[in-house]
PDB file of C-alpha atoms and ligand atoms in Angstrom:
ATOM      1  CA  MET G   1      94.793 -28.082  54.092  1.00 46.00           C
ATOM      2  CA  THR G   2      93.609 -30.399  56.799  1.00 47.00           C
ATOM      3  CA  ALA G   3      90.824 -29.597  58.859  1.00 49.00           C
ATOM      4  CA  ALA G   4      91.644 -32.269  61.536  1.00 49.00           C
ATOM      5  CA  PRO G   5      91.248 -30.988  65.114  1.00 61.00           C
ATOM      6  CA  HIS G   6      94.156 -30.960  67.410  1.00 71.00           C
ATOM      7  CA  PRO G   7      92.750 -32.224  70.660  1.00 72.00           C
ATOM      8  CA  GLY G   8      94.495 -30.982  73.779  1.00 78.00           C
ATOM      9  CA  VAL G   9      96.500 -28.212  72.077  1.00 92.00           C
ATOM     10  CA  ARG G  10      97.922 -25.578  74.441  1.00 96.00           C
ATOM     11  CA  THR G  11      98.771 -22.475  72.542  1.00 96.00           C
ATOM     12  CA  VAL G  12      99.615 -18.809  73.101  1.00 97.00           C
ATOM     13  CA  ILE G  13      98.836 -16.326  70.331  1.00 97.00           C
ATOM     14  CA  LEU G  14     100.992 -13.272  70.330  1.00 97.00           C
ATOM     15  CA  GLY G  15     100.581 -10.272  68.030  1.00 95.00           C
ATOM     16  CA  ARG G  16     100.221  -6.548  68.091  1.00 93.00           C
ATOM     17  CA  GLN G  17      96.782  -5.042  68.853  1.00 89.00           C
ATOM     18  CA  GLY G  18      94.754  -5.406  65.575  1.00 88.00           C
ATOM     19  CA  ALA G  19      96.777  -8.360  64.292  1.00 91.00           C
ATOM     20  CA  GLY G  20      93.698 -10.519  64.370  1.00 90.00           C
ATOM     21  CA  LYS G  21      94.549 -12.548  67.384  1.00 94.00           C
ATOM     22  CA  GLY G  22      90.984 -12.637  68.763  1.00 92.00           C
ATOM     23  CA  THR G  23      89.364 -13.794  65.546  1.00 92.00           C
ATOM     24  CA  GLN G  24      91.984 -16.489  64.794  1.00 96.00           C
ATOM     25  CA  ALA G  25      92.286 -17.679  68.409  1.00 96.00           C
ATOM     26  CA  GLN G  26      88.404 -18.077  68.453  1.00 94.00           C
ATOM     27  CA  ARG G  27      88.491 -20.133  65.142  1.00 95.00           C
ATOM     28  CA  LEU G  28      91.350 -22.253  66.332  1.00 95.00           C
ATOM     29  CA  ALA G  29      89.720 -23.005  69.811  1.00 95.00           C
ATOM     30  CA  ALA G  30      86.476 -23.987  67.978  1.00 93.00           C
ATOM     31  CA  LEU G  31      88.281 -26.492  65.768  1.00 92.00           C
ATOM     32  CA  CYS G  32      90.369 -28.027  68.515  1.00 91.00           C
ATOM     33  CA  LEU G  33      87.454 -28.028  70.991  1.00 91.00           C
ATOM     34  CA  VAL G  34      89.428 -26.144  73.638  1.00 94.00           C
ATOM     35  CA  PRO G  35      88.448 -22.909  75.312  1.00 96.00           C
ATOM     36  CA  HIS G  36      89.457 -19.596  73.783  1.00 96.00           C
ATOM     37  CA  ILE G  37      90.835 -17.574  76.864  1.00 97.00           C
ATOM     38  CA  SER G  38      91.116 -13.943  76.124  1.00 97.00           C
ATOM     39  CA  THR G  39      92.227 -11.853  79.052  1.00 97.00           C
ATOM     40  CA  GLY G  40      91.002  -8.679  77.313  1.00 95.00           C
ATOM     41  CA  ASP G  41      87.450 -10.248  77.068  1.00 94.00           C
ATOM     42  CA  MET G  42      87.606 -11.376  80.550  1.00 96.00           C
ATOM     43  CA  LEU G  43      88.602  -7.869  81.857  1.00 96.00           C
ATOM     44  CA  ARG G  44      85.979  -6.242  79.728  1.00 93.00           C
ATOM     45  CA  ALA G  45      83.312  -8.639  81.043  1.00 94.00           C
ATOM     46  CA  ALA G  46      84.499  -7.595  84.645  1.00 96.00           C
ATOM     47  CA  VAL G  47      84.188  -3.915  83.851  1.00 95.00           C
ATOM     48  CA  ARG G  48      80.696  -4.521  82.430  1.00 93.00           C
ATOM     49  CA  GLU G  49      79.602  -6.369  85.521  1.00 95.00           C
ATOM     50  CA  GLY G  50      81.283  -3.839  87.854  1.00 96.00           C
ATOM     51  CA  THR G  51      83.153  -6.516  89.839  1.00 96.00           C
ATOM     52  CA  PRO G  52      86.124  -5.438  92.103  1.00 95.00           C
ATOM     53  CA  LEU G  53      88.485  -6.545  89.302  1.00 95.00           C
ATOM     54  CA  GLY G  54      86.468  -4.397  86.778  1.00 96.00           C
ATOM     55  CA  LEU G  55      86.523  -1.273  89.013  1.00 95.00           C
ATOM     56  CA  LYS G  56      90.395  -1.749  89.265  1.00 93.00           C
ATOM     57  CA  ALA G  57      90.941  -2.385  85.548  1.00 96.00           C
ATOM     58  CA  LYS G  58      88.596   0.202  83.963  1.00 95.00           C
ATOM     59  CA  GLU G  59      90.745   3.184  83.984  1.00 94.00           C
ATOM     60  CA  ILE G  60      93.979   1.303  83.357  1.00 95.00           C
ATOM     61  CA  MET G  61      92.406  -0.225  80.097  1.00 93.00           C
ATOM     62  CA  GLU G  62      90.881   3.037  78.955  1.00 88.00           C
ATOM     63  CA  ALA G  63      94.343   4.659  79.083  1.00 87.00           C
ATOM     64  CA  GLY G  64      95.754   1.702  77.249  1.00 87.00           C
ATOM     65  CA  ASP G  65      97.998   0.731  80.079  1.00 92.00           C
ATOM     66  CA  LEU G  66      98.661  -2.702  81.431  1.00 95.00           C
ATOM     67  CA  VAL G  67      96.870  -4.318  84.363  1.00 97.00           C
ATOM     68  CA  PRO G  68      99.506  -5.274  87.017  1.00 97.00           C
ATOM     69  CA  ASP G  69     101.254  -8.684  86.539  1.00 97.00           C
ATOM     70  CA  ASP G  70     100.122 -10.100  89.891  1.00 97.00           C
ATOM     71  CA  VAL G  71      96.512  -9.434  89.027  1.00 96.00           C
ATOM     72  CA  MET G  72      96.680 -10.924  85.657  1.00 97.00           C
ATOM     73  CA  ILE G  73      98.646 -14.036  86.757  1.00 97.00           C
ATOM     74  CA  GLY G  74      96.046 -14.596  89.457  1.00 96.00           C
ATOM     75  CA  ILE G  75      93.362 -14.431  86.972  1.00 96.00           C
ATOM     76  CA  VAL G  76      94.879 -16.772  84.430  1.00 97.00           C
ATOM     77  CA  ASP G  77      96.059 -19.282  87.042  1.00 97.00           C
ATOM     78  CA  ASP G  78      92.426 -19.578  88.362  1.00 96.00           C
ATOM     79  CA  ARG G  79      91.037 -19.794  84.766  1.00 97.00           C
ATOM     80  CA  LEU G  80      93.468 -22.605  83.760  1.00 96.00           C
ATOM     81  CA  ARG G  81      92.463 -24.683  86.802  1.00 95.00           C
ATOM     82  CA  GLU G  82      88.704 -24.738  85.544  1.00 96.00           C
ATOM     83  CA  ASP G  83      87.626 -28.125  84.145  1.00 95.00           C
ATOM     84  CA  ASP G  84      87.197 -27.118  80.530  1.00 95.00           C
ATOM     85  CA  ALA G  85      90.963 -26.115  80.495  1.00 95.00           C
ATOM     86  CA  GLU G  86      92.085 -29.635  81.226  1.00 92.00           C
ATOM     87  CA  ARG G  87      91.638 -30.443  77.539  1.00 89.00           C
ATOM     88  CA  GLY G  88      93.857 -27.660  76.411  1.00 94.00           C
ATOM     89  CA  TRP G  89      93.418 -23.892  75.600  1.00 96.00           C
ATOM     90  CA  ILE G  90      94.187 -20.995  73.344  1.00 97.00           C
ATOM     91  CA  LEU G  91      95.584 -18.104  75.286  1.00 98.00           C
ATOM     92  CA  ASP G  92      94.966 -14.584  73.743  1.00 97.00           C
ATOM     93  CA  GLY G  93      96.281 -11.447  75.341  1.00 97.00           C
ATOM     94  CA  PHE G  94      98.322 -13.340  77.936  1.00 98.00           C
ATOM     95  CA  PRO G  95     101.349 -13.411  78.543  1.00 98.00           C
ATOM     96  CA  ARG G  96     101.966  -9.818  77.698  1.00 97.00           C
ATOM     97  CA  THR G  97     105.225  -9.403  79.748  1.00 97.00           C
ATOM     98  CA  VAL G  98     108.345 -11.447  80.470  1.00 96.00           C
ATOM     99  CA  GLY G  99     107.059 -11.610  84.143  1.00 97.00           C
ATOM    100  CA  GLN G 100     103.761 -13.151  82.969  1.00 98.00           C
ATOM    101  CA  ALA G 101     105.574 -15.564  80.605  1.00 97.00           C
ATOM    102  CA  GLU G 102     107.650 -16.848  83.440  1.00 96.00           C
ATOM    103  CA  ALA G 103     104.576 -17.217  85.624  1.00 97.00           C
ATOM    104  CA  LEU G 104     102.863 -19.093  82.843  1.00 97.00           C
ATOM    105  CA  GLY G 105     105.753 -21.430  82.719  1.00 96.00           C
ATOM    106  CA  ARG G 106     105.369 -22.214  86.417  1.00 96.00           C
ATOM    107  CA  ILE G 107     101.628 -22.459  86.184  1.00 94.00           C
ATOM    108  CA  THR G 108     101.825 -25.151  83.323  1.00 92.00           C
ATOM    109  CA  THR G 109     104.669 -27.252  84.447  1.00 88.00           C
ATOM    110  CA  ASP G 110     102.386 -30.361  84.359  1.00 86.00           C
ATOM    111  CA  ALA G 111     100.874 -29.612  81.015  1.00 85.00           C
ATOM    112  CA  PRO G 112     103.421 -27.388  79.164  1.00 90.00           C
ATOM    113  CA  LEU G 113     102.809 -25.247  76.102  1.00 95.00           C
ATOM    114  CA  ASP G 114     102.797 -26.935  72.620  1.00 94.00           C
ATOM    115  CA  LEU G 115     103.542 -23.679  70.674  1.00 95.00           C
ATOM    116  CA  VAL G 116     103.515 -19.956  70.493  1.00 97.00           C
ATOM    117  CA  VAL G 117     102.310 -18.344  67.484  1.00 97.00           C
ATOM    118  CA  ASP G 118     103.405 -14.722  66.715  1.00 97.00           C
ATOM    119  CA  LEU G 119     100.886 -13.281  64.395  1.00 97.00           C
ATOM    120  CA  VAL G 120     102.883 -10.713  62.334  1.00 96.00           C
ATOM    121  CA  VAL G 121     101.437  -7.635  61.169  1.00 94.00           C
ATOM    122  CA  ASP G 122     103.066  -4.162  60.599  1.00 88.00           C
ATOM    123  CA  ASN G 123     102.397  -1.121  62.636  1.00 85.00           C
ATOM    124  CA  GLU G 124     100.831   0.899  59.853  1.00 85.00           C
ATOM    125  CA  VAL G 125      98.373  -1.970  58.945  1.00 88.00           C
ATOM    126  CA  VAL G 126      97.339  -2.516  62.727  1.00 88.00           C
ATOM    127  CA  ILE G 127      96.811   1.339  63.164  1.00 87.00           C
ATOM    128  CA  ASP G 128      94.348   1.281  60.217  1.00 86.00           C
ATOM    129  CA  ARG G 129      92.549  -1.855  61.483  1.00 86.00           C
ATOM    130  CA  ILE G 130      92.123  -0.706  65.035  1.00 88.00           C
ATOM    131  CA  SER G 131      90.923   2.772  64.145  1.00 89.00           C
ATOM    132  CA  SER G 132      88.174   1.136  61.861  1.00 90.00           C
ATOM    133  CA  ARG G 133      87.084  -1.636  64.180  1.00 90.00           C
ATOM    134  CA  ARG G 134      83.652  -1.650  65.875  1.00 94.00           C
ATOM    135  CA  THR G 135      82.901  -4.095  68.697  1.00 93.00           C
ATOM    136  CA  CYS G 136      79.250  -5.068  69.425  1.00 94.00           C
ATOM    137  CA  ASP G 137      78.264  -4.034  72.808  1.00 91.00           C
ATOM    138  CA  GLY G 138      76.065  -7.164  73.048  1.00 92.00           C
ATOM    139  CA  CYS G 139      78.032 -10.170  71.754  1.00 91.00           C
ATOM    140  CA  GLN G 140      81.440  -8.572  71.369  1.00 89.00           C
ATOM    141  CA  THR G 141      81.646  -9.583  67.665  1.00 90.00           C
ATOM    142  CA  VAL G 142      84.238  -7.306  65.972  1.00 89.00           C
ATOM    143  CA  TYR G 143      83.330  -5.640  62.601  1.00 92.00           C
ATOM    144  CA  ARG G 144      85.072  -3.188  60.340  1.00 91.00           C
ATOM    145  CA  ALA G 145      83.316   0.259  60.535  1.00 93.00           C
ATOM    146  CA  ASP G 146      82.546   0.092  56.721  1.00 93.00           C
ATOM    147  CA  ASP G 147      81.050  -3.473  56.918  1.00 95.00           C
ATOM    148  CA  PRO G 148      77.617  -3.317  55.164  1.00 96.00           C
ATOM    149  CA  ALA G 149      76.196  -5.835  57.640  1.00 96.00           C
ATOM    150  CA  ILE G 150      76.352  -2.979  60.245  1.00 97.00           C
ATOM    151  CA  ALA G 151      75.397  -0.050  58.035  1.00 96.00           C
ATOM    152  CA  ASP G 152      72.153   0.332  59.989  1.00 96.00           C
ATOM    153  CA  GLY G 153      74.107   0.561  63.180  1.00 96.00           C
ATOM    154  CA  THR G 154      72.850  -2.779  64.522  1.00 97.00           C
ATOM    155  CA  CYS G 155      74.528  -6.045  65.085  1.00 97.00           C
ATOM    156  CA  PRO G 156      73.029  -8.712  62.767  1.00 97.00           C
ATOM    157  CA  LYS G 157      74.034 -11.458  65.323  1.00 96.00           C
ATOM    158  CA  CYS G 158      72.327 -10.176  68.440  1.00 97.00           C
ATOM    159  CA  GLY G 159      70.638  -6.758  67.779  1.00 97.00           C
ATOM    160  CA  GLY G 160      73.344  -4.860  69.947  1.00 96.00           C
ATOM    161  CA  THR G 161      75.215  -1.826  68.872  1.00 96.00           C
ATOM    162  CA  PRO G 162      78.739  -2.032  67.288  1.00 96.00           C
ATOM    163  CA  ARG G 163      80.832   0.739  68.918  1.00 94.00           C
ATOM    164  CA  GLN G 164      84.337   1.793  69.015  1.00 92.00           C
ATOM    165  CA  ARG G 165      86.098   0.514  72.101  1.00 87.00           C
ATOM    166  CA  ASP G 166      87.237   3.279  74.564  1.00 84.00           C
ATOM    167  CA  ASP G 167      90.782   2.103  74.183  1.00 85.00           C
ATOM    168  CA  ASP G 168      90.484   2.097  70.230  1.00 86.00           C
ATOM    169  CA  GLN G 169      90.760   5.970  70.274  1.00 84.00           C
ATOM    170  CA  PRO G 170      93.966   7.256  68.664  1.00 81.00           C
ATOM    171  CA  GLU G 171      95.862   8.312  71.844  1.00 82.00           C
ATOM    172  CA  ALA G 172      95.278   4.960  73.624  1.00 84.00           C
ATOM    173  CA  ILE G 173      96.092   2.956  70.422  1.00 87.00           C
ATOM    174  CA  ARG G 174      99.479   4.769  70.244  1.00 86.00           C
ATOM    175  CA  ARG G 175     100.207   3.970  73.886  1.00 88.00           C
ATOM    176  CA  ARG G 176      99.137   0.377  73.629  1.00 90.00           C
ATOM    177  CA  LEU G 177     101.433  -0.200  70.623  1.00 92.00           C
ATOM    178  CA  GLU G 178     104.388   1.499  72.473  1.00 93.00           C
ATOM    179  CA  ILE G 179     103.816  -0.701  75.431  1.00 94.00           C
ATOM    180  CA  TYR G 180     103.539  -3.632  73.017  1.00 94.00           C
ATOM    181  CA  GLU G 181     107.070  -2.867  71.567  1.00 95.00           C
ATOM    182  CA  ARG G 182     108.400  -2.436  75.105  1.00 96.00           C
ATOM    183  CA  GLU G 183     106.806  -5.226  77.116  1.00 96.00           C
ATOM    184  CA  THR G 184     105.379  -7.750  74.810  1.00 95.00           C
ATOM    185  CA  ALA G 185     107.709  -7.933  71.793  1.00 95.00           C
ATOM    186  CA  PRO G 186     110.584  -9.343  73.800  1.00 97.00           C
ATOM    187  CA  LEU G 187     108.430 -12.508  74.386  1.00 97.00           C
ATOM    188  CA  VAL G 188     108.988 -13.382  70.659  1.00 97.00           C
ATOM    189  CA  ASP G 189     112.628 -13.867  71.424  1.00 96.00           C
ATOM    190  CA  HIS G 190     111.872 -15.567  74.807  1.00 96.00           C
ATOM    191  CA  TYR G 191     109.769 -18.228  73.134  1.00 97.00           C
ATOM    192  CA  ARG G 192     112.162 -18.455  70.117  1.00 97.00           C
ATOM    193  CA  GLY G 193     114.898 -19.331  72.788  1.00 96.00           C
ATOM    194  CA  LEU G 194     112.677 -22.089  74.330  1.00 94.00           C
ATOM    195  CA  GLY G 195     112.113 -23.604  70.760  1.00 95.00           C
ATOM    196  CA  LEU G 196     108.333 -22.939  70.777  1.00 96.00           C
ATOM    197  CA  LEU G 197     107.958 -20.066  68.401  1.00 97.00           C
ATOM    198  CA  GLU G 198     105.970 -20.313  65.082  1.00 97.00           C
ATOM    199  CA  GLU G 199     105.706 -16.861  63.115  1.00 97.00           C
ATOM    200  CA  VAL G 200     102.582 -16.693  60.884  1.00 97.00           C
ATOM    201  CA  ASP G 201     102.019 -13.924  58.469  1.00 97.00           C
ATOM    202  CA  GLY G 202      98.853 -12.005  59.553  1.00 96.00           C
ATOM    203  CA  LEU G 203      98.225 -10.225  56.306  1.00 95.00           C
ATOM    204  CA  GLY G 204      95.463 -11.411  53.817  1.00 93.00           C
ATOM    205  CA  THR G 205      92.060 -12.704  54.284  1.00 92.00           C
ATOM    206  CA  GLU G 206      90.721 -14.246  57.506  1.00 93.00           C
ATOM    207  CA  ASP G 207      90.733 -17.687  55.747  1.00 96.00           C
ATOM    208  CA  GLU G 208      94.214 -17.303  54.420  1.00 97.00           C
ATOM    209  CA  VAL G 209      95.621 -16.450  57.823  1.00 97.00           C
ATOM    210  CA  PHE G 210      93.711 -19.253  59.484  1.00 97.00           C
ATOM    211  CA  ASP G 211      95.183 -21.807  57.057  1.00 96.00           C
ATOM    212  CA  ARG G 212      98.710 -20.504  57.719  1.00 97.00           C
ATOM    213  CA  LEU G 213      97.892 -20.779  61.496  1.00 96.00           C
ATOM    214  CA  LEU G 214      96.669 -24.380  61.006  1.00 94.00           C
ATOM    215  CA  ALA G 215      99.765 -25.343  59.185  1.00 94.00           C
ATOM    216  CA  ALA G 216     101.856 -23.912  62.146  1.00 95.00           C
ATOM    217  CA  VAL G 217      99.833 -25.938  64.630  1.00 93.00           C
ATOM    218  CA  ASP G 218     100.108 -29.061  62.358  1.00 90.00           C
ATOM    219  CA  HIS G 219     103.848 -28.531  62.264  1.00 88.00           C
ATOM    220  CA  ARG G 220     104.066 -28.499  66.034  1.00 85.00           C
ATOM    221  CA  THR G 221     101.669 -31.165  66.868  1.00 82.00           C
ATOM    222  CA  GLY G 222     102.759 -33.479  64.288  1.00 74.00           C
ATOM    223  CA  VAL G 223      99.589 -33.831  62.339  1.00 62.00           C
ATOM    224  CA  GLU G 224     100.157 -33.884  58.510  1.00 51.00           C
TER     225      GLU G 224
HETATM  226  P1  ADP K 301      94.376  -5.450  72.495  1.00 59.84           P
HETATM  227  O1  ADP K 301      95.230  -6.589  72.138  1.00 59.84           O
HETATM  228  O2  ADP K 301      93.709  -4.770  71.424  1.00 59.84           O
HETATM  229  O3  ADP K 301      95.185  -4.386  73.364  1.00 59.84           O
HETATM  230  P2  ADP K 301      93.011  -6.835  74.577  1.00 59.84           P
HETATM  231  O4  ADP K 301      91.611  -7.142  74.481  1.00 59.84           O
HETATM  232  O5  ADP K 301      94.014  -8.113  74.489  1.00 59.84           O
HETATM  233  O6  ADP K 301      93.275  -5.936  73.375  1.00 59.84           O
HETATM  234  O7  ADP K 301      93.325  -6.157  75.908  1.00 59.84           O
HETATM  235  C1  ADP K 301      92.610  -4.927  76.224  1.00 59.84           C
HETATM  236  C2  ADP K 301      93.421  -4.254  77.506  1.00 59.84           C
HETATM  237  O8  ADP K 301      93.211  -5.203  78.579  1.00 59.84           O
HETATM  238  C3  ADP K 301      94.816  -4.045  77.416  1.00 59.84           C
HETATM  239  O9  ADP K 301      95.195  -2.859  76.808  1.00 59.84           O
HETATM  240  C4  ADP K 301      95.201  -4.076  78.930  1.00 59.84           C
HETATM  241  O10 ADP K 301      94.895  -2.841  79.611  1.00 59.84           O
HETATM  242  C5  ADP K 301      94.170  -5.121  79.558  1.00 59.84           C
HETATM  243  N1  ADP K 301      94.911  -6.482  79.505  1.00 59.84           N
HETATM  244  C6  ADP K 301      94.587  -7.567  78.750  1.00 59.84           C
HETATM  245  N2  ADP K 301      95.323  -8.576  78.995  1.00 59.84           N
HETATM  246  C7  ADP K 301      96.298  -8.092  79.772  1.00 59.84           C
HETATM  247  C8  ADP K 301      97.507  -8.790  80.322  1.00 59.84           C
HETATM  248  N3  ADP K 301      97.858 -10.073  80.072  1.00 59.84           N
HETATM  249  N4  ADP K 301      98.230  -8.069  81.103  1.00 59.84           N
HETATM  250  C9  ADP K 301      98.026  -6.713  81.365  1.00 59.84           C
HETATM  251  N5  ADP K 301      96.984  -6.068  80.911  1.00 59.84           N
HETATM  252  C10 ADP K 301      96.078  -6.785  80.168  1.00 59.84           C
END
């Protein structure tokens, strides 16, 4: 498998909650030297900092609901105008509705998407993954609850505390998966229709999935 970077790649990663989007998007962004833009991370940072956006988003996120399209479209539009996004980007968590996908099309007319990856993992697997995931309250690294590295309750990277996200409680997980099926799953067909879709099997080790993801990017960007 090639480890060649793909400078300037513009990619959306779709997938159910717990499919591994965040981890894979971060690795791909590091390899391609482009920013990893996670709307969930941006919203969680706003909640932590208590900004007006954070105050608005907090309860919506805790319930597992979606932040309104106009708010999200504004955030992503601003973010994609920043200097570092000129080189390309990996979008994770956006778009999540057909309205957001259409807006992204308008925002990116000058530098359109190269590909959309659907990271495919079954419902049963993601429910298990989400209920056992712990997120460090310091550096946001995600761990499995039974990871020996956090057996003492401390994040080995920053000394923070790995915790269960408020929206990773069972009721909110169910709600987010329902909303995913209703609002976000239709984007798979939307992007297939535009000829941009690459399906990547999200089962297996992190490295195995990353190799498949790279093969999909290679396929689209013409790197052998
Ligand atoms: P997950 O994929 O596990 O739901 P994310 O970190 O992507 O986690 O998102 C967490 C929450 O942030 C979502 O449940 C939703 O409330 C909000 N959110 C993130 N991105 C969007 C978006 N594009 N549109 C609406 N709400 C969003």
